[in-house]
mmCIF file of N, CA and C in Angstrom:
data_model
loop_
_atom_site.group_PDB
_atom_site.id
_atom_site.type_symbol
_atom_site.label_atom_id
_atom_site.label_comp_id
_atom_site.label_asym_id
_atom_site.label_seq_id
_atom_site.Cartn_x
_atom_site.Cartn_y
_atom_site.Cartn_z
ATOM 1 N N UNK A 24 -13.060 -11.006 11.566
ATOM 2 C CA UNK A 24 -11.770 -11.328 10.963
ATOM 3 C C UNK A 24 -11.617 -10.489 9.711
ATOM 4 N N UNK A 25 -10.512 -9.745 9.634
ATOM 5 C CA UNK A 25 -10.259 -8.860 8.497
ATOM 6 C C UNK A 25 -9.624 -9.641 7.362
ATOM 7 N N UNK A 26 -10.133 -9.419 6.178
ATOM 8 C CA UNK A 26 -9.535 -10.020 4.989
ATOM 9 C C UNK A 26 -9.176 -8.932 3.998
ATOM 10 N N UNK A 27 -7.987 -9.049 3.436
ATOM 11 C CA UNK A 27 -7.486 -8.070 2.472
ATOM 12 C C UNK A 27 -7.059 -8.806 1.213
ATOM 13 N N UNK A 28 -7.504 -8.301 0.076
ATOM 14 C CA UNK A 28 -7.157 -8.928 -1.199
ATOM 15 C C UNK A 28 -6.627 -7.858 -2.133
ATOM 16 N N UNK A 29 -5.348 -7.994 -2.518
ATOM 17 C CA UNK A 29 -4.726 -7.026 -3.416
ATOM 18 C C UNK A 29 -4.868 -7.477 -4.863
ATOM 19 N N UNK A 30 -4.814 -6.502 -5.745
ATOM 20 C CA UNK A 30 -4.773 -6.776 -7.171
ATOM 21 C C UNK A 30 -4.149 -5.574 -7.869
ATOM 22 N N UNK A 31 -3.792 -5.771 -9.132
ATOM 23 C CA UNK A 31 -3.319 -4.656 -9.931
ATOM 24 C C UNK A 31 -1.833 -4.606 -10.208
ATOM 25 N N UNK A 32 -1.079 -5.533 -9.655
ATOM 26 C CA UNK A 32 0.354 -5.535 -9.935
ATOM 27 C C UNK A 32 0.633 -5.958 -11.368
ATOM 28 N N UNK A 33 1.898 -5.870 -11.747
ATOM 29 C CA UNK A 33 2.286 -6.275 -13.082
ATOM 30 C C UNK A 33 3.663 -5.765 -13.425
ATOM 31 N N UNK A 34 3.989 -5.859 -14.705
ATOM 32 C CA UNK A 34 5.286 -5.409 -15.207
ATOM 33 C C UNK A 34 5.094 -4.208 -16.114
ATOM 34 N N UNK A 35 5.871 -3.178 -15.869
ATOM 35 C CA UNK A 35 5.803 -1.968 -16.685
ATOM 36 C C UNK A 35 7.205 -1.438 -16.933
ATOM 37 N N UNK A 36 7.309 -0.593 -17.922
ATOM 38 C CA UNK A 36 8.575 0.070 -18.177
ATOM 39 C C UNK A 36 8.677 1.309 -17.296
ATOM 40 N N UNK A 37 9.905 1.714 -17.071
ATOM 41 C CA UNK A 37 10.138 2.928 -16.285
ATOM 42 C C UNK A 37 9.378 4.093 -16.898
ATOM 43 N N UNK A 38 8.771 4.873 -16.021
ATOM 44 C CA UNK A 38 7.944 5.986 -16.458
ATOM 45 C C UNK A 38 6.473 5.651 -16.584
ATOM 46 N N UNK A 39 6.154 4.373 -16.515
ATOM 47 C CA UNK A 39 4.774 3.942 -16.639
ATOM 48 C C UNK A 39 3.997 4.051 -15.344
ATOM 49 N N UNK A 40 2.759 3.568 -15.390
ATOM 50 C CA UNK A 40 1.861 3.675 -14.237
ATOM 51 C C UNK A 40 1.172 2.346 -13.965
ATOM 52 N N UNK A 41 0.819 2.170 -12.714
ATOM 53 C CA UNK A 41 0.006 1.041 -12.285
ATOM 54 C C UNK A 41 -0.907 1.520 -11.168
ATOM 55 N N UNK A 42 -2.031 0.868 -11.025
ATOM 56 C CA UNK A 42 -2.901 1.138 -9.884
ATOM 57 C C UNK A 42 -3.150 -0.161 -9.133
ATOM 58 N N UNK A 43 -2.790 -0.157 -7.879
ATOM 59 C CA UNK A 43 -3.047 -1.302 -7.016
ATOM 60 C C UNK A 43 -4.353 -1.092 -6.261
ATOM 61 N N UNK A 44 -5.059 -2.190 -6.040
ATOM 62 C CA UNK A 44 -6.304 -2.147 -5.274
ATOM 63 C C UNK A 44 -6.217 -3.108 -4.106
ATOM 64 N N UNK A 45 -6.858 -2.733 -3.019
ATOM 65 C CA UNK A 45 -6.925 -3.587 -1.838
ATOM 66 C C UNK A 45 -8.370 -3.611 -1.368
ATOM 67 N N UNK A 46 -9.037 -4.732 -1.600
ATOM 68 C CA UNK A 46 -10.419 -4.890 -1.181
ATOM 69 C C UNK A 46 -10.441 -5.483 0.225
ATOM 70 N N UNK A 47 -11.129 -4.804 1.123
ATOM 71 C CA UNK A 47 -11.131 -5.205 2.531
ATOM 72 C C UNK A 47 -12.519 -5.620 2.984
ATOM 73 N N UNK A 48 -12.559 -6.543 3.910
ATOM 74 C CA UNK A 48 -13.829 -6.968 4.484
ATOM 75 C C UNK A 48 -13.637 -7.317 5.952
ATOM 76 N N UNK A 49 -14.719 -7.204 6.706
ATOM 77 C CA UNK A 49 -14.701 -7.643 8.096
ATOM 78 C C UNK A 49 -13.948 -6.744 9.049
ATOM 79 N N UNK A 50 -13.952 -5.445 8.807
ATOM 80 C CA UNK A 50 -13.149 -4.568 9.645
ATOM 81 C C UNK A 50 -13.896 -3.295 10.005
ATOM 82 N N UNK A 51 -13.384 -2.643 11.036
ATOM 83 C CA UNK A 51 -13.767 -1.270 11.359
ATOM 84 C C UNK A 51 -12.590 -0.404 10.935
ATOM 85 N N UNK A 52 -12.847 0.482 10.070
ATOM 86 C CA UNK A 52 -11.768 1.182 9.390
ATOM 87 C C UNK A 52 -10.882 1.950 10.349
ATOM 88 N N UNK A 53 -9.591 1.830 10.157
ATOM 89 C CA UNK A 53 -8.615 2.544 10.974
ATOM 90 C C UNK A 53 -7.526 3.104 10.071
ATOM 91 N N UNK A 54 -6.428 2.384 9.956
ATOM 92 C CA UNK A 54 -5.342 2.787 9.068
ATOM 93 C C UNK A 54 -5.102 1.675 8.057
ATOM 94 N N UNK A 55 -5.091 2.065 6.811
ATOM 95 C CA UNK A 55 -4.747 1.135 5.743
ATOM 96 C C UNK A 55 -3.441 1.613 5.115
ATOM 97 N N UNK A 56 -2.558 0.692 4.849
ATOM 98 C CA UNK A 56 -1.246 1.065 4.332
ATOM 99 C C UNK A 56 -0.789 0.110 3.252
ATOM 100 N N UNK A 57 0.118 0.612 2.460
ATOM 101 C CA UNK A 57 0.820 -0.212 1.468
ATOM 102 C C UNK A 57 2.289 -0.286 1.875
ATOM 103 N N UNK A 58 2.791 -1.502 1.881
ATOM 104 C CA UNK A 58 4.205 -1.750 2.123
ATOM 105 C C UNK A 58 4.779 -2.459 0.904
ATOM 106 N N UNK A 59 6.072 -2.351 0.732
ATOM 107 C CA UNK A 59 6.713 -3.134 -0.312
ATOM 108 C C UNK A 59 7.930 -3.824 0.262
ATOM 109 N N UNK A 60 8.238 -4.929 -0.365
ATOM 110 C CA UNK A 60 9.327 -5.767 0.115
ATOM 111 C C UNK A 60 10.142 -6.261 -1.064
ATOM 112 N N UNK A 61 11.448 -6.190 -0.915
ATOM 113 C CA UNK A 61 12.356 -6.767 -1.897
ATOM 114 C C UNK A 61 13.280 -7.714 -1.151
ATOM 115 N N UNK A 62 13.751 -8.743 -1.829
ATOM 116 C CA UNK A 62 14.623 -9.716 -1.149
ATOM 117 C C UNK A 62 15.837 -9.046 -0.521
ATOM 118 N N UNK A 63 16.098 -9.406 0.712
ATOM 119 C CA UNK A 63 17.269 -8.886 1.394
ATOM 120 C C UNK A 63 17.063 -7.568 2.110
ATOM 121 N N UNK A 64 15.859 -7.004 1.994
ATOM 122 C CA UNK A 64 15.583 -5.729 2.660
ATOM 123 C C UNK A 64 14.348 -5.851 3.537
ATOM 124 N N UNK A 65 14.248 -4.956 4.500
ATOM 125 C CA UNK A 65 13.079 -4.936 5.361
ATOM 126 C C UNK A 65 11.861 -4.418 4.596
ATOM 127 N N UNK A 66 10.719 -4.849 5.070
ATOM 128 C CA UNK A 66 9.480 -4.363 4.473
ATOM 129 C C UNK A 66 9.371 -2.860 4.731
ATOM 130 N N UNK A 67 9.089 -2.106 3.672
ATOM 131 C CA UNK A 67 9.126 -0.650 3.714
ATOM 132 C C UNK A 67 7.733 -0.062 3.548
ATOM 133 N N UNK A 68 7.397 0.886 4.422
ATOM 134 C CA UNK A 68 6.135 1.581 4.271
ATOM 135 C C UNK A 68 6.169 2.510 3.072
ATOM 136 N N UNK A 69 5.157 2.421 2.220
ATOM 137 C CA UNK A 69 5.087 3.235 1.013
ATOM 138 C C UNK A 69 4.088 4.371 1.199
ATOM 139 N N UNK A 70 2.886 4.046 1.647
ATOM 140 C CA UNK A 70 1.837 5.052 1.838
ATOM 141 C C UNK A 70 0.797 4.502 2.785
ATOM 142 N N UNK A 71 0.070 5.405 3.423
ATOM 143 C CA UNK A 71 -0.989 5.001 4.344
ATOM 144 C C UNK A 71 -2.084 6.043 4.336
ATOM 145 N N UNK A 72 -3.294 5.591 4.709
ATOM 146 C CA UNK A 72 -4.426 6.495 4.805
ATOM 147 C C UNK A 72 -5.247 6.105 6.030
ATOM 148 N N UNK A 73 -5.615 7.115 6.808
ATOM 149 C CA UNK A 73 -6.442 6.894 7.986
ATOM 150 C C UNK A 73 -7.915 7.025 7.613
ATOM 151 N N UNK A 74 -8.777 6.646 8.556
ATOM 152 C CA UNK A 74 -10.202 6.706 8.249
ATOM 153 C C UNK A 74 -10.721 8.131 8.146
ATOM 154 N N UNK A 75 -9.932 9.112 8.570
ATOM 155 C CA UNK A 75 -10.341 10.513 8.381
ATOM 156 C C UNK A 75 -9.755 11.091 7.095
ATOM 157 N N UNK A 76 -9.071 10.261 6.314
ATOM 158 C CA UNK A 76 -8.532 10.696 5.038
ATOM 159 C C UNK A 76 -7.109 11.219 5.079
ATOM 160 N N UNK A 77 -6.522 11.274 6.264
ATOM 161 C CA UNK A 77 -5.130 11.723 6.373
ATOM 162 C C UNK A 77 -4.206 10.728 5.693
ATOM 163 N N UNK A 78 -3.289 11.242 4.889
ATOM 164 C CA UNK A 78 -2.380 10.373 4.144
ATOM 165 C C UNK A 78 -0.936 10.599 4.568
ATOM 166 N N UNK A 79 -0.130 9.569 4.380
ATOM 167 C CA UNK A 79 1.296 9.608 4.653
ATOM 168 C C UNK A 79 2.012 8.940 3.491
ATOM 169 N N UNK A 80 3.208 9.413 3.162
ATOM 170 C CA UNK A 80 3.973 8.836 2.070
ATOM 171 C C UNK A 80 5.442 8.738 2.438
ATOM 172 N N UNK A 81 6.079 7.710 1.910
ATOM 173 C CA UNK A 81 7.525 7.645 1.992
ATOM 174 C C UNK A 81 8.108 8.746 1.112
ATOM 175 N N UNK A 82 9.242 9.280 1.515
ATOM 176 C CA UNK A 82 9.870 10.354 0.744
ATOM 177 C C UNK A 82 10.141 9.929 -0.694
ATOM 178 N N UNK A 83 10.472 8.681 -0.877
ATOM 179 C CA UNK A 83 10.857 8.197 -2.200
ATOM 180 C C UNK A 83 9.704 8.160 -3.192
ATOM 181 N N UNK A 84 8.470 8.253 -2.697
ATOM 182 C CA UNK A 84 7.324 8.154 -3.609
ATOM 183 C C UNK A 84 6.479 9.419 -3.640
ATOM 184 N N UNK A 85 6.807 10.379 -2.809
ATOM 185 C CA UNK A 85 6.025 11.622 -2.777
ATOM 186 C C UNK A 85 6.008 12.278 -4.149
ATOM 187 N N UNK A 86 4.831 12.713 -4.563
ATOM 188 C CA UNK A 86 4.673 13.354 -5.855
ATOM 189 C C UNK A 86 4.458 12.377 -6.994
ATOM 190 N N UNK A 87 4.653 11.089 -6.731
ATOM 191 C CA UNK A 87 4.469 10.072 -7.781
ATOM 192 C C UNK A 87 3.332 9.101 -7.444
ATOM 193 N N UNK A 88 3.183 8.782 -6.187
ATOM 194 C CA UNK A 88 2.163 7.826 -5.742
ATOM 195 C C UNK A 88 1.045 8.561 -5.022
ATOM 196 N N UNK A 89 -0.163 8.042 -5.168
ATOM 197 C CA UNK A 89 -1.317 8.593 -4.457
ATOM 198 C C UNK A 89 -2.133 7.461 -3.859
ATOM 199 N N UNK A 90 -2.379 7.538 -2.561
ATOM 200 C CA UNK A 90 -3.238 6.563 -1.899
ATOM 201 C C UNK A 90 -4.618 7.183 -1.721
ATOM 202 N N UNK A 91 -5.637 6.381 -1.958
ATOM 203 C CA UNK A 91 -7.006 6.882 -1.830
ATOM 204 C C UNK A 91 -7.909 5.747 -1.364
ATOM 205 N N UNK A 92 -9.120 6.093 -1.009
ATOM 206 C CA UNK A 92 -10.058 5.085 -0.510
ATOM 207 C C UNK A 92 -11.436 5.309 -1.102
ATOM 208 N N UNK A 93 -12.142 4.232 -1.282
ATOM 209 C CA UNK A 93 -13.539 4.264 -1.684
ATOM 210 C C UNK A 93 -14.300 3.532 -0.592
ATOM 211 N N UNK A 94 -14.882 4.293 0.323
ATOM 212 C CA UNK A 94 -15.530 3.676 1.477
ATOM 213 C C UNK A 94 -16.737 2.831 1.071
ATOM 214 N N UNK A 95 -17.409 3.228 0.015
ATOM 215 C CA UNK A 95 -18.578 2.467 -0.426
ATOM 216 C C UNK A 95 -18.173 1.065 -0.888
ATOM 217 N N UNK A 96 -16.966 0.962 -1.428
ATOM 218 C CA UNK A 96 -16.478 -0.324 -1.931
ATOM 219 C C UNK A 96 -15.515 -0.995 -0.964
ATOM 220 N N UNK A 97 -15.254 -0.339 0.180
ATOM 221 C CA UNK A 97 -14.270 -0.879 1.138
ATOM 222 C C UNK A 97 -12.957 -1.219 0.443
ATOM 223 N N UNK A 98 -12.513 -0.290 -0.388
ATOM 224 C CA UNK A 98 -11.317 -0.532 -1.186
ATOM 225 C C UNK A 98 -10.356 0.646 -1.051
ATOM 226 N N UNK A 99 -9.089 0.312 -0.942
ATOM 227 C CA UNK A 99 -8.025 1.308 -0.917
ATOM 228 C C UNK A 99 -7.181 1.128 -2.177
ATOM 229 N N UNK A 100 -6.795 2.233 -2.764
ATOM 230 C CA UNK A 100 -6.037 2.210 -4.010
ATOM 231 C C UNK A 100 -4.658 2.840 -3.815
ATOM 232 N N UNK A 101 -3.731 2.412 -4.625
ATOM 233 C CA UNK A 101 -2.431 3.061 -4.700
ATOM 234 C C UNK A 101 -2.152 3.321 -6.174
ATOM 235 N N UNK A 102 -2.293 4.576 -6.569
ATOM 236 C CA UNK A 102 -1.967 4.976 -7.931
ATOM 237 C C UNK A 102 -0.483 5.286 -7.992
ATOM 238 N N UNK A 103 0.213 4.584 -8.846
ATOM 239 C CA UNK A 103 1.661 4.732 -8.953
ATOM 240 C C UNK A 103 2.010 5.257 -10.340
ATOM 241 N N UNK A 104 2.538 6.451 -10.393
ATOM 242 C CA UNK A 104 2.943 7.075 -11.654
ATOM 243 C C UNK A 104 4.454 7.272 -11.679
ATOM 244 N N UNK A 105 4.961 7.524 -12.871
ATOM 245 C CA UNK A 105 6.403 7.760 -13.053
ATOM 246 C C UNK A 105 7.223 6.688 -12.347
ATOM 247 N N UNK A 106 6.855 5.463 -12.579
ATOM 248 C CA UNK A 106 7.507 4.354 -11.890
ATOM 249 C C UNK A 106 8.973 4.253 -12.262
ATOM 250 N N UNK A 107 9.761 3.834 -11.267
ATOM 251 C CA UNK A 107 11.198 3.672 -11.434
ATOM 252 C C UNK A 107 11.574 2.227 -11.145
ATOM 253 N N UNK A 108 12.687 1.765 -11.659
ATOM 254 C CA UNK A 108 13.109 0.382 -11.361
ATOM 255 C C UNK A 108 13.206 0.106 -9.856
ATOM 256 N N UNK A 109 13.567 1.104 -9.082
ATOM 257 C CA UNK A 109 13.678 0.907 -7.640
ATOM 258 C C UNK A 109 12.317 0.764 -6.949
ATOM 259 N N UNK A 110 11.238 0.955 -7.678
ATOM 260 C CA UNK A 110 9.907 0.698 -7.119
ATOM 261 C C UNK A 110 9.532 -0.785 -7.199
ATOM 262 N N UNK A 111 10.357 -1.555 -7.860
ATOM 263 C CA UNK A 111 10.107 -2.981 -7.994
ATOM 264 C C UNK A 111 10.042 -3.647 -6.631
ATOM 265 N N UNK A 112 9.066 -4.540 -6.454
ATOM 266 C CA UNK A 112 8.945 -5.279 -5.214
ATOM 267 C C UNK A 112 7.581 -5.916 -5.088
ATOM 268 N N UNK A 113 7.413 -6.654 -4.010
ATOM 269 C CA UNK A 113 6.113 -7.214 -3.675
ATOM 270 C C UNK A 113 5.393 -6.187 -2.809
ATOM 271 N N UNK A 114 4.222 -5.819 -3.222
ATOM 272 C CA UNK A 114 3.455 -4.804 -2.515
ATOM 273 C C UNK A 114 2.354 -5.475 -1.697
ATOM 274 N N UNK A 115 2.290 -5.092 -0.433
ATOM 275 C CA UNK A 115 1.312 -5.660 0.487
ATOM 276 C C UNK A 115 0.403 -4.577 1.032
ATOM 277 N N UNK A 116 -0.850 -4.912 1.128
ATOM 278 C CA UNK A 116 -1.819 -4.068 1.799
ATOM 279 C C UNK A 116 -1.902 -4.515 3.259
ATOM 280 N N UNK A 117 -2.051 -3.554 4.154
ATOM 281 C CA UNK A 117 -2.087 -3.889 5.581
ATOM 282 C C UNK A 117 -3.125 -3.056 6.307
ATOM 283 N N UNK A 118 -3.651 -3.643 7.379
ATOM 284 C CA UNK A 118 -4.670 -2.989 8.197
ATOM 285 C C UNK A 118 -4.201 -2.925 9.645
ATOM 286 N N UNK A 119 -4.398 -1.760 10.252
ATOM 287 C CA UNK A 119 -4.026 -1.641 11.658
ATOM 288 C C UNK A 119 -4.827 -0.550 12.344
ATOM 289 N N UNK A 120 -4.800 -0.596 13.681
ATOM 290 C CA UNK A 120 -5.485 0.426 14.472
ATOM 291 C C UNK A 120 -4.490 1.007 15.461
ATOM 292 N N UNK A 121 -4.430 2.318 15.512
ATOM 293 C CA UNK A 121 -3.536 2.970 16.460
ATOM 294 C C UNK A 121 -2.074 2.677 16.213
ATOM 295 N N UNK A 122 -1.690 2.628 14.951
ATOM 296 C CA UNK A 122 -0.336 2.217 14.578
ATOM 297 C C UNK A 122 0.468 3.380 14.026
ATOM 298 N N UNK A 123 1.783 3.231 14.099
ATOM 299 C CA UNK A 123 2.666 4.106 13.334
ATOM 300 C C UNK A 123 2.593 3.637 11.898
ATOM 301 N N UNK A 124 2.349 4.540 10.996
ATOM 302 C CA UNK A 124 1.954 4.144 9.643
ATOM 303 C C UNK A 124 3.009 3.354 8.897
ATOM 304 N N UNK A 125 4.294 3.584 9.211
ATOM 305 C CA UNK A 125 5.351 2.931 8.437
ATOM 306 C C UNK A 125 6.056 1.813 9.211
ATOM 307 N N UNK A 126 5.443 1.383 10.314
ATOM 308 C CA UNK A 126 6.017 0.294 11.100
ATOM 309 C C UNK A 126 5.208 -0.965 10.869
ATOM 310 N N UNK A 127 5.729 -1.920 10.105
ATOM 311 C CA UNK A 127 4.942 -3.108 9.779
ATOM 312 C C UNK A 127 4.559 -3.950 10.991
ATOM 313 N N UNK A 128 5.331 -3.861 12.048
ATOM 314 C CA UNK A 128 5.054 -4.708 13.221
ATOM 315 C C UNK A 128 3.753 -4.336 13.904
ATOM 316 N N UNK A 129 3.235 -3.141 13.640
ATOM 317 C CA UNK A 129 2.000 -2.718 14.282
ATOM 318 C C UNK A 129 0.736 -3.125 13.553
ATOM 319 N N UNK A 130 0.874 -3.617 12.348
ATOM 320 C CA UNK A 130 -0.296 -3.947 11.535
ATOM 321 C C UNK A 130 -0.715 -5.396 11.779
ATOM 322 N N UNK A 131 -2.028 -5.576 11.943
ATOM 323 C CA UNK A 131 -2.537 -6.878 12.362
ATOM 324 C C UNK A 131 -2.885 -7.801 11.212
ATOM 325 N N UNK A 132 -3.274 -7.226 10.102
ATOM 326 C CA UNK A 132 -3.732 -8.047 8.985
ATOM 327 C C UNK A 132 -3.020 -7.618 7.702
ATOM 328 N N UNK A 133 -2.742 -8.624 6.880
ATOM 329 C CA UNK A 133 -2.001 -8.412 5.638
ATOM 330 C C UNK A 133 -2.665 -9.153 4.499
ATOM 331 N N UNK A 134 -2.553 -8.553 3.318
ATOM 332 C CA UNK A 134 -2.965 -9.257 2.123
ATOM 333 C C UNK A 134 -1.881 -10.213 1.664
ATOM 334 N N UNK A 135 -2.155 -10.871 0.556
ATOM 335 C CA UNK A 135 -1.223 -11.897 0.055
ATOM 336 C C UNK A 135 -0.085 -11.302 -0.751
ATOM 337 N N UNK A 136 -0.221 -10.042 -1.146
ATOM 338 C CA UNK A 136 0.820 -9.366 -1.914
ATOM 339 C C UNK A 136 0.573 -9.421 -3.412
ATOM 340 N N UNK A 137 1.066 -8.403 -4.076
ATOM 341 C CA UNK A 137 1.008 -8.350 -5.532
ATOM 342 C C UNK A 137 2.331 -7.800 -6.039
ATOM 343 N N UNK A 138 2.877 -8.445 -7.044
ATOM 344 C CA UNK A 138 4.216 -8.115 -7.529
ATOM 345 C C UNK A 138 4.163 -6.947 -8.500
ATOM 346 N N UNK A 139 5.078 -6.021 -8.308
ATOM 347 C CA UNK A 139 5.279 -4.902 -9.228
ATOM 348 C C UNK A 139 6.708 -4.975 -9.726
ATOM 349 N N UNK A 140 6.870 -4.988 -11.048
ATOM 350 C CA UNK A 140 8.193 -5.047 -11.651
ATOM 351 C C UNK A 140 8.324 -3.900 -12.645
ATOM 352 N N UNK A 141 9.353 -3.078 -12.437
ATOM 353 C CA UNK A 141 9.595 -1.927 -13.302
ATOM 354 C C UNK A 141 10.958 -2.122 -13.961
ATOM 355 N N UNK A 142 10.989 -2.092 -15.260
ATOM 356 C CA UNK A 142 12.254 -2.325 -15.966
ATOM 357 C C UNK A 142 12.636 -1.125 -16.829
#
């Protein structure tokens, strides 16, 4: 059974930075992704990383966000720089195998979410 625990959210001013962490256990590594959700909108894929290190990003975050992994710690990170108010949302870590990286319906396990607020 895969368990994902996110941390690192918070409130920052526009232009600031945050780093989200997702500690994973009980899995065989495949694709790990970050999604964000705001009320009234569909859950949106932000970034993903495969077990071979291949990364994917939403156009809106390219050049500002970086997804990385520490295999020794079974942890995936999302470094978010130059944050904008439109980055505000609940950020979820997700685990999947053989999935399209930005399609939430393909991911089997989800963390509890961590709130990011940019003002």
